[in-house]
Short mmCIF file of C-alpha atoms in Angstrom, two decimals:
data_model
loop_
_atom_site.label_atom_id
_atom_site.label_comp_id
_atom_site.label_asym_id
_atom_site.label_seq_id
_atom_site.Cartn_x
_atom_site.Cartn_y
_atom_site.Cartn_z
CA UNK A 1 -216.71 -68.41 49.51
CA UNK A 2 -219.07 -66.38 47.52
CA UNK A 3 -220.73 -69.26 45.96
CA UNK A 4 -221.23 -71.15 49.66
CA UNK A 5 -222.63 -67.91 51.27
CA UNK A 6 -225.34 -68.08 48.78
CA UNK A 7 -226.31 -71.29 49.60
CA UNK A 8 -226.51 -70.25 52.86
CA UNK A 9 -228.93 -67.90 51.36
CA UNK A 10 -227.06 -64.65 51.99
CA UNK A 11 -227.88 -61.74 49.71
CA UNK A 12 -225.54 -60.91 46.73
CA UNK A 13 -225.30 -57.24 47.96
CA UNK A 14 -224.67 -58.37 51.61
CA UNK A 15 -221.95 -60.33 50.33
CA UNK A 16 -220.27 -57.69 47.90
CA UNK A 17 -220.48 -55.46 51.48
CA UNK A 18 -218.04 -57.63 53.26
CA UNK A 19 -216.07 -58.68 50.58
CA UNK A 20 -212.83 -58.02 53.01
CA UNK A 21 -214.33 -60.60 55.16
CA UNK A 22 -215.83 -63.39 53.12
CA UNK A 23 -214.33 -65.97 55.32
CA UNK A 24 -215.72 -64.22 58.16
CA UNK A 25 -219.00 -64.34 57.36
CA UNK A 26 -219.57 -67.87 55.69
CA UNK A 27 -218.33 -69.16 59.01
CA UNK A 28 -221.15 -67.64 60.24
CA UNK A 29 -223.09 -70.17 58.42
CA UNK A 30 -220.30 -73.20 57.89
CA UNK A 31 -218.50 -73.83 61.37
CA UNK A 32 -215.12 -75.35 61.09
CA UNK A 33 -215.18 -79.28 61.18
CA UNK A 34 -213.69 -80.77 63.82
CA UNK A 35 -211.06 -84.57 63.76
CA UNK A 36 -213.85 -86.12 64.57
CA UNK A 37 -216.45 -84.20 62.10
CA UNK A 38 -214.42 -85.12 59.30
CA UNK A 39 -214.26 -88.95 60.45
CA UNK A 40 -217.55 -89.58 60.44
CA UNK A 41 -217.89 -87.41 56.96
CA UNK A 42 -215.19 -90.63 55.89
CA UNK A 43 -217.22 -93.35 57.13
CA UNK A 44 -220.56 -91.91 54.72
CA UNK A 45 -220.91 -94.40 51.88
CA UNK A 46 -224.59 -94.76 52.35
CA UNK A 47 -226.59 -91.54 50.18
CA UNK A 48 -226.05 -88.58 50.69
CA UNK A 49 -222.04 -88.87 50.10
CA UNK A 50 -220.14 -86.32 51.27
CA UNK A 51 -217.59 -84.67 48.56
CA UNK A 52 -214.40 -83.21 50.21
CA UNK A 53 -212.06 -81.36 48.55
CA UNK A 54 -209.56 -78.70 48.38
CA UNK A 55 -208.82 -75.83 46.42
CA UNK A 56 -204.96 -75.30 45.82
CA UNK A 57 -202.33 -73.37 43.68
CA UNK A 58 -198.76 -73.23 42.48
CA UNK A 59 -197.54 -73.10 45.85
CA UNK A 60 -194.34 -70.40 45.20
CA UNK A 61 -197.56 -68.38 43.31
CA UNK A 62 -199.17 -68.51 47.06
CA UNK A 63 -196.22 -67.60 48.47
CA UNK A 64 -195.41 -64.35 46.30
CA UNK A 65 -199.32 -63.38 46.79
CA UNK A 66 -199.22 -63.66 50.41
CA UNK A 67 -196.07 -61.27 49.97
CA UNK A 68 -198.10 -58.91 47.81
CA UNK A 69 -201.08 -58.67 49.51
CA UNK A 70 -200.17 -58.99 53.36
CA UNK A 71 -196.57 -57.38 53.68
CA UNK A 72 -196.56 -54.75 50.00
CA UNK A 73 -200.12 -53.75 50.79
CA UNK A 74 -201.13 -54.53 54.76
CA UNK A 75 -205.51 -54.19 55.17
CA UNK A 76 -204.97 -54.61 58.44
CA UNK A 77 -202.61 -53.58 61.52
CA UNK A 78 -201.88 -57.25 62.44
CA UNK A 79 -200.02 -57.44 58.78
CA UNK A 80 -198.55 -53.81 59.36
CA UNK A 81 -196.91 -54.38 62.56
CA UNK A 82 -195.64 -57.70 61.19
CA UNK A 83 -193.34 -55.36 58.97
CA UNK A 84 -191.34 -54.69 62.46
CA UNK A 85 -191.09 -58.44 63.49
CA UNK A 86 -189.80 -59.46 59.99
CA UNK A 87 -186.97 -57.05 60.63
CA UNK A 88 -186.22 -57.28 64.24
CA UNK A 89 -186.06 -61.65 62.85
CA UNK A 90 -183.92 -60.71 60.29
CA UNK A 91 -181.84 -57.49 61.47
CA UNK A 92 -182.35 -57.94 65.31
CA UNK A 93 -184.25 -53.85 64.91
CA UNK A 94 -187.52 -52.45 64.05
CA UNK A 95 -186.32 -51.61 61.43
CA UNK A 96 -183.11 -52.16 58.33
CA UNK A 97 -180.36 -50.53 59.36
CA UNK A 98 -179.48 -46.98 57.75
CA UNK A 99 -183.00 -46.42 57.28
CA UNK A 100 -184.38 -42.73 58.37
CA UNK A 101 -187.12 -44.71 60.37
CA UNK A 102 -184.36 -46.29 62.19
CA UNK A 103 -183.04 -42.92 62.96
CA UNK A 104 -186.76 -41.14 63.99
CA UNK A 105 -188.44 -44.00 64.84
CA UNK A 106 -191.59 -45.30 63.08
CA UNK A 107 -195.13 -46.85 63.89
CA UNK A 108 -197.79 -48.19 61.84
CA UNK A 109 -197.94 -47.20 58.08
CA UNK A 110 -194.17 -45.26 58.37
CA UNK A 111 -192.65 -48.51 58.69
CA UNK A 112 -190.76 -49.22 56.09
CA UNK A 113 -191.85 -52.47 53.44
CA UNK A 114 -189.43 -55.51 53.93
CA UNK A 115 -187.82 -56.97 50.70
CA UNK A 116 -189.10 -60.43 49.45
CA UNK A 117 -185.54 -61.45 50.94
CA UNK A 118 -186.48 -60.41 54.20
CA UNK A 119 -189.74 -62.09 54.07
CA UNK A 120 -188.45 -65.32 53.28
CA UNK A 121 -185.58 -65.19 55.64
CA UNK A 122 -188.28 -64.22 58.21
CA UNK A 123 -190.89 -67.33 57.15
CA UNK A 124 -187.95 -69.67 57.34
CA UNK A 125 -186.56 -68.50 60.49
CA UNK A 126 -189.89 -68.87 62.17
CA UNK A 127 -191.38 -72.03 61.65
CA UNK A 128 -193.66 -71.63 64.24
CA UNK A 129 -195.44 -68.67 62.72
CA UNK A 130 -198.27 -70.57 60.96
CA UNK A 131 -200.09 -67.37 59.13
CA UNK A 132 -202.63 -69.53 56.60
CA UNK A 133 -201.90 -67.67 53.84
CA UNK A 134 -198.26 -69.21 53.51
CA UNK A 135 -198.73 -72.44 56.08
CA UNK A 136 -197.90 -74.96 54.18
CA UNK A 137 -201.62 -77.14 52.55
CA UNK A 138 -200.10 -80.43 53.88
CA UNK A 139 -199.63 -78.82 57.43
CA UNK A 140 -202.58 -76.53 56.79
CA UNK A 141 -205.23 -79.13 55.31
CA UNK A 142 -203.86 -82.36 56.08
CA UNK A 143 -204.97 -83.87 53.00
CA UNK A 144 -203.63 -87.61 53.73
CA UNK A 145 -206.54 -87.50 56.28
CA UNK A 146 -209.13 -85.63 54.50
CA UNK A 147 -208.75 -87.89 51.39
CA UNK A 148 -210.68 -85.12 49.57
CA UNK A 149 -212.76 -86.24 46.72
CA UNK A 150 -211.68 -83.90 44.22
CA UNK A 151 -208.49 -81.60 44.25
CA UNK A 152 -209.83 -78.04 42.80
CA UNK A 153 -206.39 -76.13 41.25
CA UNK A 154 -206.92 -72.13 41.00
CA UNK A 155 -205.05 -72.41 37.34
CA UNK A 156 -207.98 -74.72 36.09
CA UNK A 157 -210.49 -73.46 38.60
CA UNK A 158 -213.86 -72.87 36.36
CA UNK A 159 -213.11 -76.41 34.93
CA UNK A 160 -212.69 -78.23 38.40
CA UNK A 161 -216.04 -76.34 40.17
CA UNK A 162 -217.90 -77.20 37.17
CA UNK A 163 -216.86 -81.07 38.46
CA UNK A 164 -217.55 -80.64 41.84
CA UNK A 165 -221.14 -79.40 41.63
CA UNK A 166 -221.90 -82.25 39.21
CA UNK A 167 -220.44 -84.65 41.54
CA UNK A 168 -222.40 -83.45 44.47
CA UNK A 169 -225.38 -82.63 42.70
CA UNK A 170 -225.90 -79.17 43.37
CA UNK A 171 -225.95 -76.03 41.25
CA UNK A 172 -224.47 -72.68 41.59
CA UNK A 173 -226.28 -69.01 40.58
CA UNK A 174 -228.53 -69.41 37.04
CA UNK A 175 -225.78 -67.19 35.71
CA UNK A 176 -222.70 -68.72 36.83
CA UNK A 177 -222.89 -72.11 35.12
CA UNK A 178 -223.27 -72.90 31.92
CA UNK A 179 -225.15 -76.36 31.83
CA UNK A 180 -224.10 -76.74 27.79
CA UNK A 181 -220.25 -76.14 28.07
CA UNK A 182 -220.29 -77.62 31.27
CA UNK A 183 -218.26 -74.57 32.43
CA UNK A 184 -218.50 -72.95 35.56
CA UNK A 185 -218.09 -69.10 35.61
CA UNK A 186 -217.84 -68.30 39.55
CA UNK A 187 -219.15 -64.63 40.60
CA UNK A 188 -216.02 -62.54 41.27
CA UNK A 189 -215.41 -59.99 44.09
CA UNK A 190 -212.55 -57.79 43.33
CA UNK A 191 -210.95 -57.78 46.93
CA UNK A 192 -206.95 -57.85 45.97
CA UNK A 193 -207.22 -54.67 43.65
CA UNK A 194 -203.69 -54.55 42.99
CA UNK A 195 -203.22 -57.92 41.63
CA UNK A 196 -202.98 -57.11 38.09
CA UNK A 197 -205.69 -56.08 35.52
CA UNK A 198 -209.21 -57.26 35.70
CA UNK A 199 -209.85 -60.09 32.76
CA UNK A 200 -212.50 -60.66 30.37
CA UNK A 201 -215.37 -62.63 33.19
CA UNK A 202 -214.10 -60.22 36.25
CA UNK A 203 -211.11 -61.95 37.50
CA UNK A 204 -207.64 -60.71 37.84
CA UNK A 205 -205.38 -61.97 34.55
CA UNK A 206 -202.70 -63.53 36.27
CA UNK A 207 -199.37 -62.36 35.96
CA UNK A 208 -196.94 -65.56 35.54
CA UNK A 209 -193.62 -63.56 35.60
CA UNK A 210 -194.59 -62.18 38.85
CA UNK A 211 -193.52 -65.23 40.95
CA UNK A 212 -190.46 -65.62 38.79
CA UNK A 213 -188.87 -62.22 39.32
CA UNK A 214 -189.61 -62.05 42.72
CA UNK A 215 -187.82 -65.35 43.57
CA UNK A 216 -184.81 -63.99 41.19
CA UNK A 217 -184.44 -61.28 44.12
CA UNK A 218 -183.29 -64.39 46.37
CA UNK A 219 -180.03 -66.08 47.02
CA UNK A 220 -179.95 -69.63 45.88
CA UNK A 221 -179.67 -70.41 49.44
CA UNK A 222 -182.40 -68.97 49.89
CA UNK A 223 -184.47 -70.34 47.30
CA UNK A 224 -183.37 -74.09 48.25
CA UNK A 225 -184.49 -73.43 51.86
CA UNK A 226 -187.53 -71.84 50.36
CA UNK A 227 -188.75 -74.99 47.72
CA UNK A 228 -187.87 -77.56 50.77
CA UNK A 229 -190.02 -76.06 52.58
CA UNK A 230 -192.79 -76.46 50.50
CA UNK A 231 -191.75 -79.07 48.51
CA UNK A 232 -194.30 -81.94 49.84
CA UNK A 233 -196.78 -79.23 48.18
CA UNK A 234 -195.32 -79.38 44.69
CA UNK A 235 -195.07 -83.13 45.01
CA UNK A 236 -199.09 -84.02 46.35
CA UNK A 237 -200.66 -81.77 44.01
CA UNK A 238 -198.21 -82.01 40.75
CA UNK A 239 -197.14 -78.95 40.00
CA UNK A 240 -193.91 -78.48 38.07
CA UNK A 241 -191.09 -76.25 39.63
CA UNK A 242 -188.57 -76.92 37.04
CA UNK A 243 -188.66 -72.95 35.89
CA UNK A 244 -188.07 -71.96 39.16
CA UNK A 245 -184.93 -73.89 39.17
CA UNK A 246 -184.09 -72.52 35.85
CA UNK A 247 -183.07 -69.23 37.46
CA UNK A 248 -180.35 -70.47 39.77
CA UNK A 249 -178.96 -72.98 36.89
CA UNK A 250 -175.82 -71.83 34.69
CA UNK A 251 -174.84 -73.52 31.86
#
């Protein structure tokens, strides 16, 4: 988002102002596509060829982060009062029962956090509740009709860009891309503070046994329900969740 709000010739500063909103703003400059946008983007063979693609990640990873950051650590009231919905879904009350907020009552920031249990149970429940951050990509994106060009994954992210602005021919900030190494080292806003400990180039080291122990605090139920969910996920973009099933197997 950074990198496209500079093309759109946005100042670094203004950018690092909104960071909360990056999305916000480059759809100030990048209006969503529309069916019919995105046909005609198909149909291009002739110069200049559109590149489509999509930028994905280890989709239980996604699902823990949207935990972390939206439910642990709300930015917003929309995410705060979601707290009481996930346990009126799962408890049929504002709040879990035997709670002192059950007793006194509770609004905004006194409502108590819902487990990782209670999140799942409540994104499972409720279907229809398409938040993007844990939508499923193939409902989300639709990626058998995009047919995007090149599939960016977050885990090999610098790798991937560096591809993507070779294919299309365009170049990123003087100091972002190294044209020797062929590496591309994006410009980093630090918007999710809390996810782990800043890295060597600015980005957030990411923590791998994150994901794992907070899908040990589910029931194997649970966790089935969970990975069928997004199992179309795991299978179009390849990603392994054999470990994950490690936790619920006895030998």
């Amino acid at each position: 988002m950074y990198q496209f709000n500079r093309w759109a010739g946005v100042p670094r500063e203004k950018i690092d102002s909104v960071a909360h909103d990056m999305k916000g703003l480059t759809r100030m400059y990048y209006p969503v596509p529309t069916r019919a946008d995105v046909e005609r983007m198909k149909q291009n063979v002739e110069p200049p060829v559109v590149t489509r693609f999509l930028l994905v990640r280890d989709p239980f990873d996604r699902f823990v982060s949207a935990y972390e950051d939206l439910i642990v650590r709300p930015q917003s009231d929309n995410y705060r009062n979601l707290r009481r919905f996930i346990f009126r879904e799962v408890y049929g009350a504002d709040t879990p029962p035997g709670s002192n907020n059950e007793k006194n009552g509770t609004s905004g920031d006194d409502c108590p956090v819902p487990s990782f249990s209670d999140f799942t149970e409540f994104v499972l429940r409720r279907p229809n509740v398409l938040d993007p951050h844990w939508n499923t990509y193939y409902n989300l994106c639709d990626p058998c009709f995009l047919e995007p060009t090149v599939i960016v994954k977050l885990e090999t992210y610098d790798r991937d860009v560096a591809h993507i602005l070779r294919l299309a021919n365009v170049s990123s900030d003087a100091d972002n891309y190294d044209n020797a190494a062929g590496q591309f080292e994006g410009y980093r806003l630090n918007v999710n503070h809390h996810r782990g400990s800043p890295g060597g180039n600015g980005r957030a080291q990411r923590n791998s046994t994150t994901t794992v122990d907070r899908l040990a605090e589910l029931t194997e139920a649970q966790f089935e329900r969970l990975y069928r969910r997004y199992e179309l996920d795991f299978r179009l973009f390849q990603y392994d969740a054999s470990h994950y099933f490690a936790l619920y197997r006895t030998d």
